[in-house]
Coordinates of N, CA and C in Angstrom, one line a residue:
M226 N 94.9 119.6 135.8 CA 93.8 120.1 135.2 C 92.7 120.4 135.6
R227 N 92.3 121.6 135.6 CA 91.3 122.5 136.7 C 90.0 122.2 135.6
L228 N 89.4 121.4 136.6 CA 87.9 121.2 135.9 C 86.7 121.6 136.6
I229 N 86.0 122.7 135.9 CA 84.9 123.2 136.5 C 83.3 122.3 135.7
L230 N 82.8 121.7 136.8 CA 81.4 121.0 136.6 C 80.3 121.4 137.2
I231 N 79.5 122.0 135.9 CA 78.5 123.1 136.1 C 77.2 122.3 135.9
R232 N 76.2 122.5 136.7 CA 74.9 122.0 136.6 C 74.0 122.8 135.6
H233 N 73.2 122.2 135.0 CA 72.3 122.6 133.6 C 71.5 123.7 134.5
G234 N 70.8 124.4 133.5 CA 69.8 125.4 133.8 C 68.3 124.6 134.5
E235 N 67.3 125.4 134.6 CA 66.3 124.8 135.3 C 65.2 124.4 133.9
T236 N 64.4 123.5 134.3 CA 63.7 122.5 133.5 C 62.2 122.5 134.1
Q237 N 61.1 122.3 133.7 CA 59.9 122.0 134.3 C 60.0 120.9 135.0
S238 N 60.6 119.9 134.7 CA 60.9 118.8 135.6 C 61.2 119.0 137.1
N239 N 62.5 120.0 136.6 CA 63.0 120.7 138.1 C 61.7 121.6 138.9
V240 N 60.9 122.4 138.4 CA 59.9 123.0 139.1 C 58.9 122.2 139.3
D241 N 58.6 121.0 138.6 CA 57.8 120.1 139.3 C 58.2 119.2 140.3
R242 N 59.5 119.0 140.2 CA 60.2 117.9 141.4 C 59.9 116.6 140.8
L243 N 60.1 116.3 139.7 CA 60.1 115.2 138.9 C 61.6 114.5 138.9
L244 N 61.7 113.3 138.7 CA 62.9 112.6 138.6 C 63.1 112.4 137.0
D245 N 63.9 113.1 136.4 CA 64.0 113.2 134.8 C 65.1 112.6 134.7
T246 N 65.5 111.5 134.4 CA 67.1 111.4 133.9 C 67.4 110.7 132.8
A247 N 66.1 110.3 132.0 CA 66.3 109.8 130.8 C 66.4 110.7 129.6
H248 N 67.0 109.9 128.2 CA 67.2 111.1 127.2 C 66.0 111.2 126.4
P249 N 65.7 112.3 125.8 CA 66.6 113.2 125.6 C 66.4 114.4 127.0
G250 N 65.4 114.3 127.8 CA 65.2 115.0 129.1 C 64.3 116.3 128.5
A251 N 63.8 116.8 129.5 CA 63.1 118.2 129.3 C 64.0 119.3 129.1
P252 N 63.7 120.1 127.8 CA 64.5 121.4 127.6 C 64.2 122.2 128.5
L253 N 65.3 123.7 128.4 CA 64.9 124.4 129.9 C 64.2 125.3 129.7
T254 N 63.5 125.7 130.7 CA 62.2 126.6 130.8 C 62.7 128.0 130.3
Q255 N 62.0 128.9 130.3 CA 62.3 130.4 130.0 C 63.3 131.0 131.1
N256 N 62.9 130.6 132.3 CA 63.7 130.9 133.5 C 65.3 130.4 133.3
G257 N 65.2 128.9 133.0 CA 66.5 128.3 132.7 C 67.3 128.9 131.3
L258 N 66.6 129.4 130.7 CA 67.7 129.8 129.5 C 68.2 131.1 129.8
R259 N 67.1 132.3 130.5 CA 68.1 133.0 131.5 C 69.1 132.8 132.4
Q260 N 69.0 131.8 133.0 CA 70.0 131.3 133.8 C 71.3 130.9 133.3
A261 N 71.2 130.3 132.0 CA 72.4 130.3 131.0 C 72.8 131.0 130.7
H262 N 72.3 132.0 130.4 CA 72.8 133.7 129.8 C 73.3 134.3 131.0
D263 N 73.1 134.0 132.1 CA 73.3 134.7 133.4 C 74.7 133.7 133.5
L264 N 75.0 132.7 133.5 CA 76.0 131.8 133.7 C 77.2 132.4 133.1
A265 N 77.0 132.4 131.9 CA 78.0 133.2 131.1 C 79.1 134.1 131.8
E266 N 78.0 135.2 132.0 CA 78.8 136.3 132.9 C 79.1 135.8 134.3
A267 N 78.4 135.0 134.9 CA 78.9 134.8 136.3 C 80.1 133.8 136.3
I268 N 80.6 133.4 135.2 CA 81.7 132.5 135.4 C 82.6 133.0 134.7
A269 N 82.8 134.5 133.6 CA 83.4 135.5 133.3 C 85.2 135.4 133.8
H270 N 85.0 135.3 135.1 CA 86.4 135.1 135.9 C 87.2 134.1 135.5
E271 N 86.6 132.8 135.2 CA 87.5 131.9 135.0 C 87.9 131.4 133.5
D272 N 89.0 131.1 133.4 CA 89.6 130.8 132.2 C 88.8 129.6 131.8
I273 N 88.7 129.3 130.6 CA 88.3 128.1 129.8 C 88.8 127.7 128.5
D274 N 89.3 126.4 128.5 CA 90.3 126.0 127.3 C 88.9 125.6 126.5
A275 N 88.5 124.6 127.3 CA 87.5 123.7 126.6 C 86.0 123.5 126.7
L276 N 84.9 123.3 126.3 CA 83.6 123.0 126.8 C 83.1 121.6 126.5
F277 N 82.9 120.9 127.4 CA 82.0 119.8 127.1 C 80.6 119.9 128.0
V278 N 79.9 119.1 127.2 CA 78.5 119.0 127.6 C 78.0 117.4 127.6
S279 N 76.9 117.2 128.2 CA 76.3 115.6 128.3 C 75.4 115.5 127.0
T280 N 74.8 114.3 127.2 CA 73.9 114.2 125.7 C 72.6 114.6 126.0
L281 N 72.3 115.1 127.3 CA 70.8 115.4 127.4 C 70.7 117.1 126.9
T282 N 69.3 117.4 126.5 CA 69.0 118.3 125.7 C 69.5 119.6 126.7
R283 N 68.7 119.6 128.0 CA 69.0 120.6 129.1 C 70.7 121.1 129.2
A284 N 71.2 120.4 128.9 CA 72.8 120.8 129.2 C 73.4 121.5 127.9
Q285 N 72.9 120.8 126.8 CA 73.3 121.4 125.5 C 73.1 122.9 125.3
Q286 N 71.4 123.5 126.0 CA 70.9 124.4 125.9 C 71.9 125.2 126.9
T287 N 71.9 125.0 128.2 CA 72.8 125.6 128.9 C 74.2 126.1 128.7
A288 N 74.7 125.3 127.8 CA 76.0 125.6 127.1 C 76.2 126.4 126.1
Q289 N 75.0 126.9 125.7 CA 75.2 127.8 124.0 C 75.8 129.2 124.4
P290 N 75.1 129.8 125.3 CA 75.5 131.4 125.5 C 77.0 131.2 125.9
L291 N 77.4 130.2 126.4 CA 78.5 130.1 127.4 C 79.8 129.9 126.3
A292 N 79.6 128.9 125.2 CA 80.0 128.7 124.0 C 80.4 130.0 122.9
E293 N 79.2 130.6 123.0 CA 79.2 131.9 122.3 C 80.0 133.0 122.7
R294 N 80.0 133.1 124.0 CA 80.8 134.3 124.7 C 82.4 133.7 124.4
R295 N 82.6 132.9 124.6 CA 84.1 132.3 124.7 C 84.6 132.0 123.4
G296 N 83.6 132.1 122.3 CA 83.9 131.3 121.2 C 84.6 129.7 121.1
L297 N 83.9 129.2 121.9 CA 84.1 127.7 122.0 C 83.2 126.9 121.1
E298 N 83.7 125.7 121.0 CA 82.3 124.6 120.5 C 82.1 123.9 121.6
A299 N 80.9 123.9 121.9 CA 80.5 122.9 123.1 C 80.3 121.3 122.4
T300 N 81.4 120.7 123.0 CA 81.5 119.1 122.4 C 80.6 118.2 123.4
V301 N 79.8 117.8 122.5 CA 79.0 116.5 123.2 C 79.9 115.1 123.8
I302 N 79.6 114.9 125.0 CA 80.6 113.7 125.1 C 79.8 112.9 126.0
T303 N 79.8 111.4 125.5 CA 79.2 110.7 126.4 C 79.6 110.4 127.8
G304 N 78.7 109.8 128.6 CA 79.3 109.5 129.9 C 79.0 110.1 131.2
V305 N 78.6 111.5 130.8 CA 78.5 112.6 132.1 C 76.9 112.9 132.2
H306 N 75.9 112.1 131.7 CA 74.4 112.1 131.8 C 74.1 111.7 133.2
E307 N 72.8 112.3 133.4 CA 72.3 112.2 135.0 C 72.6 110.3 135.3
I308 N 72.5 110.1 136.6 CA 72.6 109.0 137.0 C 71.2 108.4 136.7
A309 N 70.7 107.2 135.9 CA 69.5 107.0 135.8 C 68.5 106.6 137.1
A310 N 67.5 106.8 136.5 CA 66.7 106.3 137.8 C 66.0 105.3 138.1
G311 N 65.7 104.9 136.5 CA 65.2 103.5 136.6 C 63.4 103.5 136.8
V312 N 62.9 102.6 137.1 CA 61.7 102.2 137.8 C 61.0 104.1 138.3
E313 N 61.9 104.2 138.9 CA 61.6 105.8 139.5 C 61.2 106.9 138.6
E314 N 61.9 106.6 137.2 CA 61.6 107.8 136.3 C 60.4 108.6 136.5
M315 N 60.5 109.8 136.4 CA 59.5 110.8 136.4 C 58.6 110.6 137.5
S316 N 59.2 110.3 138.5 CA 58.5 110.1 139.8 C 58.6 111.4 140.7
P317 N 57.7 111.7 141.2 CA 57.6 113.1 142.2 C 58.2 112.9 143.9
D318 N 58.4 111.3 143.9 CA 59.1 111.1 145.2 C 60.4 110.7 144.8
W319 N 61.6 111.1 145.7 CA 62.7 111.0 145.4 C 63.3 110.2 146.5
R320 N 62.7 109.8 147.4 CA 63.0 109.1 148.5 C 63.6 107.7 148.2
A321 N 63.5 106.9 147.1 CA 64.0 105.8 146.6 C 65.3 105.9 145.9
Y322 N 65.0 107.3 145.1 CA 66.8 107.4 144.5 C 67.5 108.2 145.1
V323 N 67.1 109.0 145.8 CA 68.4 109.4 146.8 C 68.8 108.6 147.9
G324 N 67.7 107.7 148.6 CA 68.3 106.8 149.3 C 69.3 105.7 148.7
M325 N 69.0 105.5 147.5 CA 70.2 104.5 146.7 C 71.4 105.2 146.5
L326 N 71.2 106.2 146.0 CA 72.6 107.1 146.1 C 73.3 107.2 147.2
E327 N 72.6 107.8 148.3 CA 73.5 107.6 149.7 C 73.6 106.4 150.2
S328 N 73.3 105.5 149.7 CA 73.7 104.1 150.0 C 75.1 103.5 149.8
W329 N 75.5 104.4 148.6 CA 76.7 104.1 147.8 C 77.8 104.2 148.5
S330 N 79.1 103.2 148.7 CA 79.9 103.3 149.3 C 81.1 102.0 148.5
P331 N 82.4 102.3 148.7 CA 83.0 100.9 148.3 C 82.8 99.4 148.5
E332 N 82.0 99.7 149.6 CA 81.4 98.3 150.4 C 80.1 97.8 149.2
N333 N 79.7 98.9 148.7 CA 78.1 99.0 148.0 C 78.1 99.1 146.6
L334 N 78.9 99.1 145.8 CA 79.1 99.4 144.4 C 78.2 99.0 143.4
D335 N 77.4 97.6 143.8 CA 76.7 97.3 142.5 C 74.9 97.2 143.1
A336 N 74.9 97.8 144.1 CA 73.3 98.1 144.5 C 72.8 99.2 143.5
K337 N 71.4 98.9 142.9 CA 70.8 99.8 142.1 C 69.3 99.8 142.2
L338 N 68.6 100.8 141.7 CA 67.1 100.5 141.4 C 67.0 99.8 140.2
Q339 N 65.5 99.0 140.3 CA 65.2 98.1 139.0 C 65.3 99.4 137.9
D340 N 66.4 98.8 136.8 CA 66.6 99.2 135.4 C 67.1 100.7 135.6
G341 N 67.8 101.0 136.8 CA 68.6 101.8 136.9 C 70.3 101.8 136.9
E342 N 71.0 102.5 137.6 CA 72.3 102.2 137.5 C 73.1 102.1 138.9
S343 N 74.1 101.0 138.9 CA 75.2 100.8 139.9 C 75.8 101.9 140.1
A344 N 76.9 102.0 141.3 CA 77.4 103.3 141.6 C 79.0 102.4 140.5
R345 N 79.0 101.1 140.3 CA 80.1 101.0 139.2 C 79.8 101.4 138.2
E346 N 78.5 101.0 137.9 CA 78.6 101.4 136.6 C 78.4 103.1 136.1
F347 N 77.7 103.9 136.7 CA 78.2 105.2 137.0 C 79.4 105.7 136.9
M348 N 80.0 105.3 137.9 CA 81.4 105.8 137.9 C 82.6 105.4 137.0
S349 N 82.1 104.5 136.1 CA 82.9 103.5 135.1 C 82.8 105.0 134.3
R350 N 81.4 104.9 133.3 CA 81.4 105.8 132.6 C 81.8 107.2 132.7
F351 N 81.5 107.9 134.0 CA 82.0 109.1 134.2 C 83.4 109.4 134.2
D352 N 84.0 108.4 134.8 CA 85.7 108.4 135.0 C 85.9 108.0 133.4
A353 N 85.4 107.6 132.3 CA 85.9 107.3 131.1 C 85.9 108.3 130.0
A354 N 84.5 109.4 130.8 CA 84.5 110.7 130.1 C 85.8 111.6 130.6
I355 N 85.8 111.7 131.6 CA 86.9 112.6 132.2 C 88.1 112.3 131.8
A356 N 88.7 111.0 131.7 CA 90.1 110.4 131.1 C 90.1 110.6 129.9
T357 N 89.2 110.7 128.7 CA 88.8 111.4 127.5 C 89.4 112.7 127.3
I358 N 88.5 113.5 128.4 CA 88.9 115.2 128.2 C 90.2 115.0 128.6
E359 N 90.7 114.5 129.4 CA 92.4 114.7 129.6 C 92.8 114.5 128.8
A360 N 92.8 113.2 128.2 CA 93.9 113.0 127.0 C 94.1 114.0 126.1
Q361 N 93.0 114.9 125.8 CA 93.1 116.1 125.1 C 94.2 117.2 125.3
G362 N 94.6 117.0 126.6 CA 95.6 117.8 126.8 C 95.1 119.2 127.4
H363 N 94.0 119.6 127.6 CA 93.6 121.0 128.0 C 93.8 121.2 129.8
E364 N 94.1 122.5 129.9 CA 94.6 122.9 131.5 C 93.2 123.2 131.8
R365 N 92.3 123.8 131.3 CA 91.6 124.2 131.9 C 89.7 123.8 131.3
V366 N 89.3 123.0 131.8 CA 87.8 122.4 131.2 C 86.9 122.7 132.1
A367 N 85.4 123.1 131.3 CA 84.2 123.1 131.9 C 83.5 122.0 131.2
V368 N 82.7 121.3 132.2 CA 81.7 120.1 131.7 C 80.2 120.6 132.3
I369 N 79.2 120.4 131.7 CA 78.1 121.1 131.8 C 77.2 119.6 132.1
S370 N 76.7 119.4 133.0 CA 76.4 117.8 133.2 C 75.4 118.0 134.3
H371 N 74.9 116.9 135.3 CA 73.5 117.2 136.0 C 74.0 117.0 137.7
G372 N 73.0 117.3 138.4 CA 73.0 117.4 139.7 C 73.4 116.1 140.7
A373 N 72.8 115.3 140.8 CA 73.0 113.9 141.4 C 74.4 113.5 140.6
A374 N 74.4 113.3 139.3 CA 75.9 113.1 138.6 C 77.1 114.1 139.3
L375 N 76.8 115.0 139.4 CA 78.1 116.0 139.8 C 78.3 115.8 141.4
R376 N 77.5 115.7 142.2 CA 77.8 115.3 143.7 C 78.4 114.3 143.7
V377 N 77.6 113.1 143.2 CA 78.4 111.6 143.6 C 79.6 111.8 143.1
W378 N 80.0 112.3 141.8 CA 81.5 111.8 141.1 C 82.1 112.9 142.1
A379 N 81.8 114.4 142.3 CA 82.9 115.0 143.0 C 83.2 114.5 144.5
L380 N 82.2 114.0 145.1 CA 82.3 113.4 146.5 C 83.3 112.2 146.3
A381 N 83.3 111.6 145.4 CA 84.0 110.1 145.4 C 85.5 110.8 145.1
Q382 N 85.8 111.7 144.1 CA 87.0 112.2 144.3 C 87.7 112.6 145.5
D383 N 87.0 113.4 146.2 CA 87.4 114.2 147.6 C 86.4 114.0 148.4
P384 N 86.5 113.0 149.2 CA 85.6 112.5 150.5 C 85.9 113.5 151.7
S385 N 86.8 114.0 151.6 CA 87.2 115.2 152.7 C 86.4 116.7 152.8
V386 N 85.6 116.7 151.4 CA 84.9 117.8 151.5 C 83.0 117.6 151.8
A387 N 82.8 116.2 152.2 CA 81.5 115.9 152.6 C 80.8 116.7 153.4
G388 N 81.7 117.0 154.7 CA 81.4 118.0 155.6 C 80.6 119.3 155.1
H389 N 81.2 119.8 154.1 CA 81.3 121.4 153.6 C 80.4 121.6 152.5
T390 N 79.5 120.4 152.1 CA 78.6 120.5 151.0 C 77.3 120.5 151.2
S391 N 76.5 120.8 152.4 CA 75.4 120.6 152.7 C 74.9 121.5 151.7
G392 N 73.5 120.9 151.4 CA 72.5 121.5 150.5 C 73.0 121.1 148.9
P393 N 71.5 121.3 148.1 CA 71.9 120.7 147.0 C 72.7 122.0 145.9
L394 N 73.2 121.5 144.9 CA 74.0 122.0 143.8 C 72.6 122.7 142.9
H395 N 72.6 123.9 143.2 CA 71.7 124.9 142.3 C 71.7 124.7 140.6
N396 N 70.7 124.9 140.3 CA 70.8 125.3 138.5 C 71.7 126.3 138.3
T397 N 72.7 125.8 137.6 CA 73.6 126.8 137.0 C 75.0 127.0 138.1
E398 N 74.8 126.4 139.3 CA 76.1 126.3 139.9 C 76.9 125.5 139.3
W399 N 78.2 125.6 140.3 CA 79.5 124.7 139.7 C 80.2 124.3 140.8
I400 N 80.9 123.3 140.3 CA 82.0 122.5 141.5 C 83.3 122.4 140.9
I401 N 84.5 123.3 141.4 CA 85.8 123.0 140.9 C 86.8 121.9 141.2
L402 N 87.4 121.3 140.5 CA 88.2 120.3 141.0 C 89.9 120.9 140.6
N403 N 90.5 120.4 140.9 CA 91.9 120.3 140.5 C 92.7 119.0 140.5
G404 N 93.5 118.7 139.7 CA 94.1 117.6 139.6 C 94.3 116.6 138.6
S405 N 94.1 115.4 139.0 CA 94.1 114.4 137.3 C 93.6 113.0 138.0
T406 N 93.3 112.1 137.0 CA 92.7 111.0 137.1 C 93.6 109.8 137.9
A407 N 95.1 110.4 137.4 CA 96.3 109.4 138.1 C 96.7 109.8 139.3
G408 N 96.7 111.2 139.4 CA 97.1 111.9 140.8 C 95.9 112.2 141.7
G409 N 94.7 111.9 141.5 CA 93.8 112.4 142.2 C 93.2 113.7 142.2
W410 N 91.9 114.1 142.7 CA 91.4 115.4 142.4 C 91.0 116.1 143.9
R411 N 91.3 117.2 143.9 CA 90.9 118.0 145.4 C 90.0 119.1 144.8
V412 N 88.6 119.3 145.6 CA 87.5 120.0 145.6 C 87.8 121.3 146.1
E413 N 88.0 122.4 145.2 CA 88.3 123.9 145.3 C 87.0 124.7 146.0
R414 N 85.8 124.5 144.9 CA 84.5 125.4 145.1 C 83.1 124.1 145.0
W415 N 82.4 124.5 145.9 CA 81.1 123.8 145.6 C 79.9 124.6 145.6
G416 N 79.2 125.0 144.6 CA 78.0 125.9 144.6 C 78.7 127.5 144.9
Q417 N 78.5 128.0 146.0 CA 78.7 129.2 146.5 C 80.1 129.0 147.5
Q418 N 80.5 128.1 148.1 CA 81.3 127.4 148.9 C 82.8 127.5 148.5
D419 N 83.6 128.4 148.9 CA 85.2 128.3 148.2 C 85.6 127.7 149.5
L420 N 86.3 126.5 149.2 CA 86.7 125.2 149.9 C 88.3 125.6 150.4
T421 N 88.6 126.6 149.7 CA 90.0 127.2 149.9 C 90.3 127.9 150.9
A422 N 89.4 128.5 151.3 CA 89.3 129.8 152.0 C 89.9 129.4 153.3
P423 N 90.4 130.2 154.2 CA 90.6 129.5 155.7 C 89.8 129.6 156.6
T424 N 89.7 128.7 157.6 CA 88.3 128.6 158.5 C 89.2 129.0 159.9
H425 N 88.6 129.6 160.6 CA 88.9 129.7 161.9 C 88.0 129.1 163.1
T426 N 88.6 129.0 164.2 CA 87.8 128.2 165.2 C 88.0 129.1 166.5
A427 N 87.2 129.2 167.2 CA 87.1 130.0 168.3 C 88.4 129.3 169.1

């Protein structure tokens, strides 16, 4: 399956640098709504058979122009929402949250912020959502989700790309993976970076 993981458009929480991970979350700003319309054009070259979105408002708003352009239904699916920030919710200081995410490893799956999620909890629900999508038999699927969730999940599937994915995944940028849950996933694109392009050394 070709899996296109898209980050939602801009919200005021993004602008203000606030950790907004809870439901229903902030809606898109006017700029975010423009980004959602631009996304439908920017991704026009990609075939998409089905479109899924997280349970948060901003993801559903981002999906609307793409769904309308493709004649698809944006199906809300549980499990692909943002990684819970717990006691850090709506904090302007991201250090504890990011530090926790960066600490996750196969040997550290149960660490979490107070009232937040562990790697084991997050991966379990995101994996289950992707497996549910796979079971429907689509060949090319887009999922509109959230920055931290997409980065953490995609890197867990293909750790080899870690050295090629510096910088954030900006609003309405996307990651492309090919493969399956059973056979493994390979990251082919991360934001503006085409990871299938040959590299040359001097």
